[in-house]
Amino acid sequence: MSNPITTLVAVLIFPGLSFILTYALWCQWVSRKAAARLQNRQGPLHTGWQGTLQPLADFIKLLVNEDITPAAADKPVFNYSPIAVFALPLAATFLIPIQSLTSLWGWEPIVSFEGDLILVLFLMSVVILAVFLGGWSSGSLFGAVGATRAALMMLAYEIPLSLVAIGPAILAGSLQISEIVDWQVASVNAFLRAPSIQGLAVVGVLFIGVVIYVICLLAELELRPFDISEAETEIVHGWQVEYSGKKLALLNAGHDVKMVLAAALVTSLFLGGPAGPILPPFVWFILKTTFCVLVLTNLSVLFARLRIDQMVSGAWKYLVPLAVLQVMAVVALSGVI
Amino acid sequence: MSEREFVIPIGPQHPALKEPESFLFTVDGEVVVDVEARIGYNHRGIEKAMESRNYIQNLYITERVCGICSNAHQTAYTGSVEEAGGIEIPERAKYIRVFIQELERLHSHLLWVGVAAHEIGFDTMFYYVWRDRELVMDLLEEISGNRVNYAMPTVGGVRRDLNKDNFTRYHKILDTIAERTNYYIKVASTEKTILERAVGVGYLGKEDMIRLSGCGPNARSSGVPCDIRKISPYLIYDEIPFEHIYVDNGDVLGQVLVRVLETLESVKICKWVLDNIPDGEIAVKFNPMQRLPEGEAAYIVEAQRGELIHYTISDGKNMPYRHKIRAPTMANIPSLIERLKGGYIADIPITLAGIDPCFSCTDRMVFYDEGKDKTWTWTEGELSKYRKEWYSK
Amino acid sequence: MAMERELLKNAFSKPCTLIYPFEKLEPPEGLRGKHEYDAEKCIGCGLCARVCPSFAITLKGGPGPKCTGLLVDLGKCLFCGQCEEVCPRDAIWLTTEYELAVINKADGILDFERTPPPPKTPPKKEE
């Protein structure tokens, strides 16, 4: 990005802040409408066409609500945690390749350097720290229980998540997300020209990786069956219980941006990023991430909520060994190819 | 209370409770160590209101004790008044009363399945079960004129008749409900996330249940055969062929099994009533200003949640002298407290929902001593202390 | 996983929600809704007021032939239908109208008028 005008437009408008925020609202609408249709009901309906403006309406409504800080809360931490929960995933989306502003068929991300996959994973983990601080500083019993549960959940899913994300990086020989996408495009083209057993084996191993990755993402995004830290019927909204008004609006927006980031990561690491025939890259990006959001919503609607001890023991008994085996298989295959 | 324990209040306002109650949980980490229950938030002065209205007006007061078991209360009330006054009701009225009672049991158990699914976070099943429950509600609206508070039984019989032309349609609706209930049984028994949250949760054995005087499906899930319809039948229940449902599981899965199997039995009973209902009058004439002879009577009914007792004392006027209602949830609270101890916080909502609590029926705990002109409310601790003193005399 | 087939089947069929107030359910015949009054048949006996569990009906102008109508307070009414059942002349009954929400409490009181019949004069004695 040499031209400062191009950089400014990229950061602020497209594919930066405005695009990500609008797209986050769109993803929330897709998720809500799909969940509603799966449950045989209407979903958002009256605001805008089929309710597409409903997430925006909810956001604006929360902005004008009264913002109460409990007297027993630790005020600086309580006030600044929502900012961290909102800003960190947003920063991570700058590293995902979506669309280049200089050429119609290119897809350089706004910032890109060797090892930015590690930075993205790190930013996603730091969000949990902000969640924990936000719940603990709220001064409420339910907030403390929710914050503890969020921290416990992190112990369960962080390791398989990171292990499986490294798989494509090993195969591509680089920790830079745009390089991984380029490698995927090149290998798919090579496979289509000359199919081989190793290619099928790679696809199979990566498929197992995607399954594990999606399960860990359900835990990261606090969706059922892993919405334990915000269980409505048990601890009344968990770590978010004392937030209201503008802070809650930021938290909800942060949740939507996290969902965009999660879908974008699955797309870039496993589904070939914004690459695809005929259409420009950002259209492919939108199609593939919407598909990921639909899959996540379907899984979320399908299950009941698990208990925290069941989730942690299940993750360590099944997910971690499977993730380790998957990485070992990837290493073996990358040596063979 | 040790250093590691802290107290979590659940209630009176909490998303896990459909009606206000106060439970104070002493917890150690995620494990519940002790529970203290405080009831009385829904007290409305019903029994006092009934003393200044005539028997026909009281029909509608008893109906509104609870929204879900309203017909059970009316059946028990009319039964006790008719027994105290020596009034015999026609056969057709008995059949219609049983029909409406079983339809209400259907809607209540389906409601419970939905609410239990919601408590474990399975909102999808909640929505689907309540969608199918709408079939029952529409049927009841067509028969009685209202979706809740049907006001079908009256003193002397029933108020509205069933039209024979609709019976094939009612059979079809009942068959649909049986088919959907079988589907939900299949889902509940194969869905791993439900089984994880229900098996072994809130266990109570048979001896403990008898000692703590549980009743209804709560007790039948621990193996105690206590269905009033079988052990001391009323209306025409001694003629109807149906199973006495009780299982040995003792946990939340047992509660689920008892209630869904009872739903299937209720469908069977409704279909039997539609096929065998005799013709005849639907009510004996009862004037609202009519006086009841002096006397007293108690009438026990198997409500959706257990054993419901209405006791009425008449002193010769057209208003009752005293009417006492003992709701089943009152008897189920001691066993509820025992189930909660030793479990996790995450299991509190499903265990609470498991006994199908109806606190609207329960809160009648204000004591008024006429002689000493004293009023007082009791917590559970004071009540058990009083009981020990009374029985040690 | 158990409900997946059901979910996908319902995702592509019409939702079961009715978009009220654009789509409405047809209420069944026997629905207990708003009261209707026939002034011709009413004799002012006051049985409806005496049997109402929530004392929602009051007679205007006193009981008997000089009654000038009824006041029915829909805010207190239980919609039990006992007034309809006890009336000896079928002068009051419940219709199927159920959309009875009002903003002003005073609008929720139904005011039914009745012109009392003129008092009977004894026939003039022929001289």
mmCIF file with all atom_site columns, N, CA and C in Angstrom, chain C residues 58-102:
data_model
loop_
_atom_site.group_PDB
_atom_site.id
_atom_site.type_symbol
_atom_site.label_atom_id
_atom_site.label_alt_id
_atom_site.label_comp_id
_atom_site.label_asym_id
_atom_site.label_entity_id
_atom_site.label_seq_id
_atom_site.pdbx_PDB_ins_code
_atom_site.Cartn_x
_atom_site.Cartn_y
_atom_site.Cartn_z
_atom_site.occupancy
_atom_site.B_iso_or_equiv
_atom_site.pdbx_formal_charge
_atom_site.auth_seq_id
_atom_site.auth_comp_id
_atom_site.auth_asym_id
_atom_site.auth_atom_id
_atom_site.pdbx_PDB_model_num
ATOM 1   N N  . THR C 1 58  ? -73.000 -3.277  36.949 1.00 0.00 ? 58  THR C N  1
ATOM 2   C CA . THR C 1 58  ? -73.868 -2.492  37.851 1.00 0.00 ? 58  THR C CA 1
ATOM 3   C C  . THR C 1 58  ? -75.096 -2.058  37.074 1.00 0.00 ? 58  THR C C  1
ATOM 4   N N  . LEU C 1 59  ? -76.237 -2.039  37.778 1.00 0.00 ? 59  LEU C N  1
ATOM 5   C CA . LEU C 1 59  ? -77.481 -1.613  37.149 1.00 0.00 ? 59  LEU C CA 1
ATOM 6   C C  . LEU C 1 59  ? -77.632 -0.118  37.318 1.00 0.00 ? 59  LEU C C  1
ATOM 7   N N  . LYS C 1 60  ? -77.978 0.555   36.230 1.00 0.00 ? 60  LYS C N  1
ATOM 8   C CA . LYS C 1 60  ? -78.179 1.990   36.353 1.00 0.00 ? 60  LYS C CA 1
ATOM 9   C C  . LYS C 1 60  ? -79.624 2.250   36.729 1.00 0.00 ? 60  LYS C C  1
ATOM 10  N N  . GLY C 1 61  ? -79.845 3.194   37.600 1.00 0.00 ? 61  GLY C N  1
ATOM 11  C CA . GLY C 1 61  ? -81.224 3.597   37.920 1.00 0.00 ? 61  GLY C CA 1
ATOM 12  C C  . GLY C 1 61  ? -81.938 2.642   38.837 1.00 0.00 ? 61  GLY C C  1
ATOM 13  N N  . GLY C 1 62  ? -81.242 1.636   39.380 1.00 0.00 ? 62  GLY C N  1
ATOM 14  C CA . GLY C 1 62  ? -81.917 0.769   40.338 1.00 0.00 ? 62  GLY C CA 1
ATOM 15  C C  . GLY C 1 62  ? -82.498 -0.465  39.684 1.00 0.00 ? 62  GLY C C  1
ATOM 16  N N  . PRO C 1 63  ? -82.747 -1.505  40.494 1.00 0.00 ? 63  PRO C N  1
ATOM 17  C CA . PRO C 1 63  ? -83.279 -2.752  39.932 1.00 0.00 ? 63  PRO C CA 1
ATOM 18  C C  . PRO C 1 63  ? -84.765 -2.650  39.620 1.00 0.00 ? 63  PRO C C  1
ATOM 19  N N  . GLY C 1 64  ? -85.236 -3.632  38.869 1.00 0.00 ? 64  GLY C N  1
ATOM 20  C CA . GLY C 1 64  ? -86.658 -3.675  38.577 1.00 0.00 ? 64  GLY C CA 1
ATOM 21  C C  . GLY C 1 64  ? -86.990 -2.939  37.284 1.00 0.00 ? 64  GLY C C  1
ATOM 22  N N  . PRO C 1 65  ? -88.292 -2.630  37.054 1.00 0.00 ? 65  PRO C N  1
ATOM 23  C CA . PRO C 1 65  ? -88.710 -2.038  35.775 1.00 0.00 ? 65  PRO C CA 1
ATOM 24  C C  . PRO C 1 65  ? -88.101 -0.666  35.521 1.00 0.00 ? 65  PRO C C  1
ATOM 25  N N  . LYS C 1 66  ? -87.697 0.047   36.565 1.00 0.00 ? 66  LYS C N  1
ATOM 26  C CA . LYS C 1 66  ? -87.146 1.376   36.305 1.00 0.00 ? 66  LYS C CA 1
ATOM 27  C C  . LYS C 1 66  ? -85.657 1.377   35.978 1.00 0.00 ? 66  LYS C C  1
ATOM 28  N N  . CYS C 1 67  ? -85.095 0.177   35.748 1.00 0.00 ? 67  CYS C N  1
ATOM 29  C CA . CYS C 1 67  ? -83.672 0.100   35.388 1.00 0.00 ? 67  CYS C CA 1
ATOM 30  C C  . CYS C 1 67  ? -83.441 0.786   34.048 1.00 0.00 ? 67  CYS C C  1
ATOM 31  N N  . THR C 1 68  ? -82.409 1.634   33.964 1.00 0.00 ? 68  THR C N  1
ATOM 32  C CA . THR C 1 68  ? -82.145 2.356   32.718 1.00 0.00 ? 68  THR C CA 1
ATOM 33  C C  . THR C 1 68  ? -80.945 1.787   31.961 1.00 0.00 ? 68  THR C C  1
ATOM 34  N N  . GLY C 1 69  ? -80.500 0.616   32.331 1.00 0.00 ? 69  GLY C N  1
ATOM 35  C CA . GLY C 1 69  ? -79.400 0.029   31.553 1.00 0.00 ? 69  GLY C CA 1
ATOM 36  C C  . GLY C 1 69  ? -78.346 -0.586  32.443 1.00 0.00 ? 69  GLY C C  1
ATOM 37  N N  . LEU C 1 70  ? -77.237 -1.015  31.804 1.00 0.00 ? 70  LEU C N  1
ATOM 38  C CA . LEU C 1 70  ? -76.158 -1.702  32.522 1.00 0.00 ? 70  LEU C CA 1
ATOM 39  C C  . LEU C 1 70  ? -74.833 -0.990  32.278 1.00 0.00 ? 70  LEU C C  1
ATOM 40  N N  . LEU C 1 71  ? -73.981 -1.056  33.289 1.00 0.00 ? 71  LEU C N  1
ATOM 41  C CA . LEU C 1 71  ? -72.593 -0.656  33.102 1.00 0.00 ? 71  LEU C CA 1
ATOM 42  C C  . LEU C 1 71  ? -71.745 -1.909  33.279 1.00 0.00 ? 71  LEU C C  1
ATOM 43  N N  . VAL C 1 72  ? -70.977 -2.280  32.237 1.00 0.00 ? 72  VAL C N  1
ATOM 44  C CA . VAL C 1 72  ? -70.128 -3.453  32.354 1.00 0.00 ? 72  VAL C CA 1
ATOM 45  C C  . VAL C 1 72  ? -68.683 -2.982  32.301 1.00 0.00 ? 72  VAL C C  1
ATOM 46  N N  . ASP C 1 73  ? -67.947 -3.220  33.360 1.00 0.00 ? 73  ASP C N  1
ATOM 47  C CA . ASP C 1 73  ? -66.547 -2.784  33.410 1.00 0.00 ? 73  ASP C CA 1
ATOM 48  C C  . ASP C 1 73  ? -65.671 -3.892  32.853 1.00 0.00 ? 73  ASP C C  1
ATOM 49  N N  . LEU C 1 74  ? -65.188 -3.703  31.616 1.00 0.00 ? 74  LEU C N  1
ATOM 50  C CA . LEU C 1 74  ? -64.378 -4.757  31.005 1.00 0.00 ? 74  LEU C CA 1
ATOM 51  C C  . LEU C 1 74  ? -63.050 -4.941  31.727 1.00 0.00 ? 74  LEU C C  1
ATOM 52  N N  . GLY C 1 75  ? -62.612 -3.921  32.479 1.00 0.00 ? 75  GLY C N  1
ATOM 53  C CA . GLY C 1 75  ? -61.370 -4.073  33.215 1.00 0.00 ? 75  GLY C CA 1
ATOM 54  C C  . GLY C 1 75  ? -61.486 -5.074  34.337 1.00 0.00 ? 75  GLY C C  1
ATOM 55  N N  . LYS C 1 76  ? -62.709 -5.173  34.932 1.00 0.00 ? 76  LYS C N  1
ATOM 56  C CA . LYS C 1 76  ? -62.890 -6.126  36.021 1.00 0.00 ? 76  LYS C CA 1
ATOM 57  C C  . LYS C 1 76  ? -63.408 -7.453  35.520 1.00 0.00 ? 76  LYS C C  1
ATOM 58  N N  . CYS C 1 77  ? -63.971 -7.452  34.329 1.00 0.00 ? 77  CYS C N  1
ATOM 59  C CA . CYS C 1 77  ? -64.681 -8.642  33.864 1.00 0.00 ? 77  CYS C CA 1
ATOM 60  C C  . CYS C 1 77  ? -63.743 -9.818  33.675 1.00 0.00 ? 77  CYS C C  1
ATOM 61  N N  . LEU C 1 78  ? -64.184 -11.013 34.091 1.00 0.00 ? 78  LEU C N  1
ATOM 62  C CA . LEU C 1 78  ? -63.388 -12.220 33.938 1.00 0.00 ? 78  LEU C CA 1
ATOM 63  C C  . LEU C 1 78  ? -63.727 -12.961 32.651 1.00 0.00 ? 78  LEU C C  1
ATOM 64  N N  . PHE C 1 79  ? -64.758 -12.516 31.945 1.00 0.00 ? 79  PHE C N  1
ATOM 65  C CA . PHE C 1 79  ? -65.237 -13.210 30.748 1.00 0.00 ? 79  PHE C CA 1
ATOM 66  C C  . PHE C 1 79  ? -65.582 -14.664 31.065 1.00 0.00 ? 79  PHE C C  1
ATOM 67  N N  . CYS C 1 80  ? -66.236 -14.868 32.206 1.00 0.00 ? 80  CYS C N  1
ATOM 68  C CA . CYS C 1 80  ? -66.610 -16.221 32.582 1.00 0.00 ? 80  CYS C CA 1
ATOM 69  C C  . CYS C 1 80  ? -67.898 -16.666 31.911 1.00 0.00 ? 80  CYS C C  1
ATOM 70  N N  . GLY C 1 81  ? -68.773 -15.709 31.557 1.00 0.00 ? 81  GLY C N  1
ATOM 71  C CA . GLY C 1 81  ? -70.010 -16.088 30.896 1.00 0.00 ? 81  GLY C CA 1
ATOM 72  C C  . GLY C 1 81  ? -71.133 -16.436 31.850 1.00 0.00 ? 81  GLY C C  1
ATOM 73  N N  . GLN C 1 82  ? -70.944 -16.187 33.139 1.00 0.00 ? 82  GLN C N  1
ATOM 74  C CA . GLN C 1 82  ? -71.989 -16.546 34.086 1.00 0.00 ? 82  GLN C CA 1
ATOM 75  C C  . GLN C 1 82  ? -73.194 -15.628 33.930 1.00 0.00 ? 82  GLN C C  1
ATOM 76  N N  . CYS C 1 83  ? -72.968 -14.365 33.561 1.00 0.00 ? 83  CYS C N  1
ATOM 77  C CA . CYS C 1 83  ? -74.088 -13.444 33.369 1.00 0.00 ? 83  CYS C CA 1
ATOM 78  C C  . CYS C 1 83  ? -74.967 -13.925 32.227 1.00 0.00 ? 83  CYS C C  1
ATOM 79  N N  . GLU C 1 84  ? -74.325 -14.425 31.159 1.00 0.00 ? 84  GLU C N  1
ATOM 80  C CA . GLU C 1 84  ? -75.090 -14.940 30.021 1.00 0.00 ? 84  GLU C CA 1
ATOM 81  C C  . GLU C 1 84  ? -75.905 -16.147 30.444 1.00 0.00 ? 84  GLU C C  1
ATOM 82  N N  . GLU C 1 85  ? -75.275 -17.005 31.309 1.00 0.00 ? 85  GLU C N  1
ATOM 83  C CA . GLU C 1 85  ? -75.945 -18.248 31.678 1.00 0.00 ? 85  GLU C CA 1
ATOM 84  C C  . GLU C 1 85  ? -77.127 -17.997 32.593 1.00 0.00 ? 85  GLU C C  1
ATOM 85  N N  . VAL C 1 86  ? -77.027 -16.992 33.491 1.00 0.00 ? 86  VAL C N  1
ATOM 86  C CA . VAL C 1 86  ? -78.041 -16.842 34.532 1.00 0.00 ? 86  VAL C CA 1
ATOM 87  C C  . VAL C 1 86  ? -79.205 -15.954 34.082 1.00 0.00 ? 86  VAL C C  1
ATOM 88  N N  . CYS C 1 87  ? -79.012 -15.215 32.957 1.00 0.00 ? 87  CYS C N  1
ATOM 89  C CA . CYS C 1 87  ? -80.066 -14.271 32.566 1.00 0.00 ? 87  CYS C CA 1
ATOM 90  C C  . CYS C 1 87  ? -81.333 -15.026 32.168 1.00 0.00 ? 87  CYS C C  1
ATOM 91  N N  . PRO C 1 88  ? -82.470 -14.712 32.784 1.00 0.00 ? 88  PRO C N  1
ATOM 92  C CA . PRO C 1 88  ? -83.691 -15.481 32.478 1.00 0.00 ? 88  PRO C CA 1
ATOM 93  C C  . PRO C 1 88  ? -84.322 -15.113 31.142 1.00 0.00 ? 88  PRO C C  1
ATOM 94  N N  . ARG C 1 89  ? -83.897 -14.000 30.530 1.00 0.00 ? 89  ARG C N  1
ATOM 95  C CA . ARG C 1 89  ? -84.536 -13.569 29.279 1.00 0.00 ? 89  ARG C CA 1
ATOM 96  C C  . ARG C 1 89  ? -83.569 -13.562 28.109 1.00 0.00 ? 89  ARG C C  1
ATOM 97  N N  . ASP C 1 90  ? -82.310 -14.067 28.277 1.00 0.00 ? 90  ASP C N  1
ATOM 98  C CA . ASP C 1 90  ? -81.270 -14.018 27.244 1.00 0.00 ? 90  ASP C CA 1
ATOM 99  C C  . ASP C 1 90  ? -81.048 -12.604 26.748 1.00 0.00 ? 90  ASP C C  1
ATOM 100 N N  . ALA C 1 91  ? -80.978 -11.643 27.686 1.00 0.00 ? 91  ALA C N  1
ATOM 101 C CA . ALA C 1 91  ? -80.807 -10.250 27.272 1.00 0.00 ? 91  ALA C CA 1
ATOM 102 C C  . ALA C 1 91  ? -79.343 -9.854  27.196 1.00 0.00 ? 91  ALA C C  1
ATOM 103 N N  . ILE C 1 92  ? -78.437 -10.603 27.775 1.00 0.00 ? 92  ILE C N  1
ATOM 104 C CA . ILE C 1 92  ? -77.013 -10.256 27.707 1.00 0.00 ? 92  ILE C CA 1
ATOM 105 C C  . ILE C 1 92  ? -76.275 -11.520 27.275 1.00 0.00 ? 92  ILE C C  1
ATOM 106 N N  . TRP C 1 93  ? -75.341 -11.383 26.342 1.00 0.00 ? 93  TRP C N  1
ATOM 107 C CA . TRP C 1 93  ? -74.563 -12.529 25.903 1.00 0.00 ? 93  TRP C CA 1
ATOM 108 C C  . TRP C 1 93  ? -73.183 -12.069 25.474 1.00 0.00 ? 93  TRP C C  1
ATOM 109 N N  . LEU C 1 94  ? -72.291 -13.032 25.286 1.00 0.00 ? 94  LEU C N  1
ATOM 110 C CA . LEU C 1 94  ? -70.904 -12.712 24.941 1.00 0.00 ? 94  LEU C CA 1
ATOM 111 C C  . LEU C 1 94  ? -70.664 -13.006 23.466 1.00 0.00 ? 94  LEU C C  1
ATOM 112 N N  . THR C 1 95  ? -70.073 -12.043 22.745 1.00 0.00 ? 95  THR C N  1
ATOM 113 C CA . THR C 1 95  ? -69.747 -12.252 21.337 1.00 0.00 ? 95  THR C CA 1
ATOM 114 C C  . THR C 1 95  ? -68.305 -12.741 21.211 1.00 0.00 ? 95  THR C C  1
ATOM 115 N N  . THR C 1 96  ? -67.834 -12.864 19.960 1.00 0.00 ? 96  THR C N  1
ATOM 116 C CA . THR C 1 96  ? -66.480 -13.376 19.752 1.00 0.00 ? 96  THR C CA 1
ATOM 117 C C  . THR C 1 96  ? -65.466 -12.259 19.553 1.00 0.00 ? 96  THR C C  1
ATOM 118 N N  . GLU C 1 97  ? -65.844 -11.012 19.913 1.00 0.00 ? 97  GLU C N  1
ATOM 119 C CA . GLU C 1 97  ? -64.879 -9.934  19.707 1.00 0.00 ? 97  GLU C CA 1
ATOM 120 C C  . GLU C 1 97  ? -63.874 -9.926  20.839 1.00 0.00 ? 97  GLU C C  1
ATOM 121 N N  . TYR C 1 98  ? -62.579 -10.060 20.503 1.00 0.00 ? 98  TYR C N  1
ATOM 122 C CA . TYR C 1 98  ? -61.588 -10.201 21.574 1.00 0.00 ? 98  TYR C CA 1
ATOM 123 C C  . TYR C 1 98  ? -60.558 -9.080  21.598 1.00 0.00 ? 98  TYR C C  1
ATOM 124 N N  . GLU C 1 99  ? -60.604 -8.194  20.619 1.00 0.00 ? 99  GLU C N  1
ATOM 125 C CA . GLU C 1 99  ? -59.586 -7.135  20.605 1.00 0.00 ? 99  GLU C CA 1
ATOM 126 C C  . GLU C 1 99  ? -60.099 -5.959  21.406 1.00 0.00 ? 99  GLU C C  1
ATOM 127 N N  . LEU C 1 100 ? -59.891 -6.030  22.732 1.00 0.00 ? 100 LEU C N  1
ATOM 128 C CA . LEU C 1 100 ? -60.560 -5.091  23.621 1.00 0.00 ? 100 LEU C CA 1
ATOM 129 C C  . LEU C 1 100 ? -59.584 -4.165  24.331 1.00 0.00 ? 100 LEU C C  1
ATOM 130 N N  . ALA C 1 101 ? -58.351 -4.039  23.844 1.00 0.00 ? 101 ALA C N  1
ATOM 131 C CA . ALA C 1 101 ? -57.393 -3.196  24.553 1.00 0.00 ? 101 ALA C CA 1
ATOM 132 C C  . ALA C 1 101 ? -57.733 -1.733  24.320 1.00 0.00 ? 101 ALA C C  1
ATOM 133 N N  . VAL C 1 102 ? -57.673 -0.934  25.381 1.00 0.00 ? 102 VAL C N  1
ATOM 134 C CA . VAL C 1 102 ? -57.946 0.506   25.273 1.00 0.00 ? 102 VAL C CA 1
ATOM 135 C C  . VAL C 1 102 ? -56.830 1.256   25.961 1.00 0.00 ? 102 VAL C C  1
#
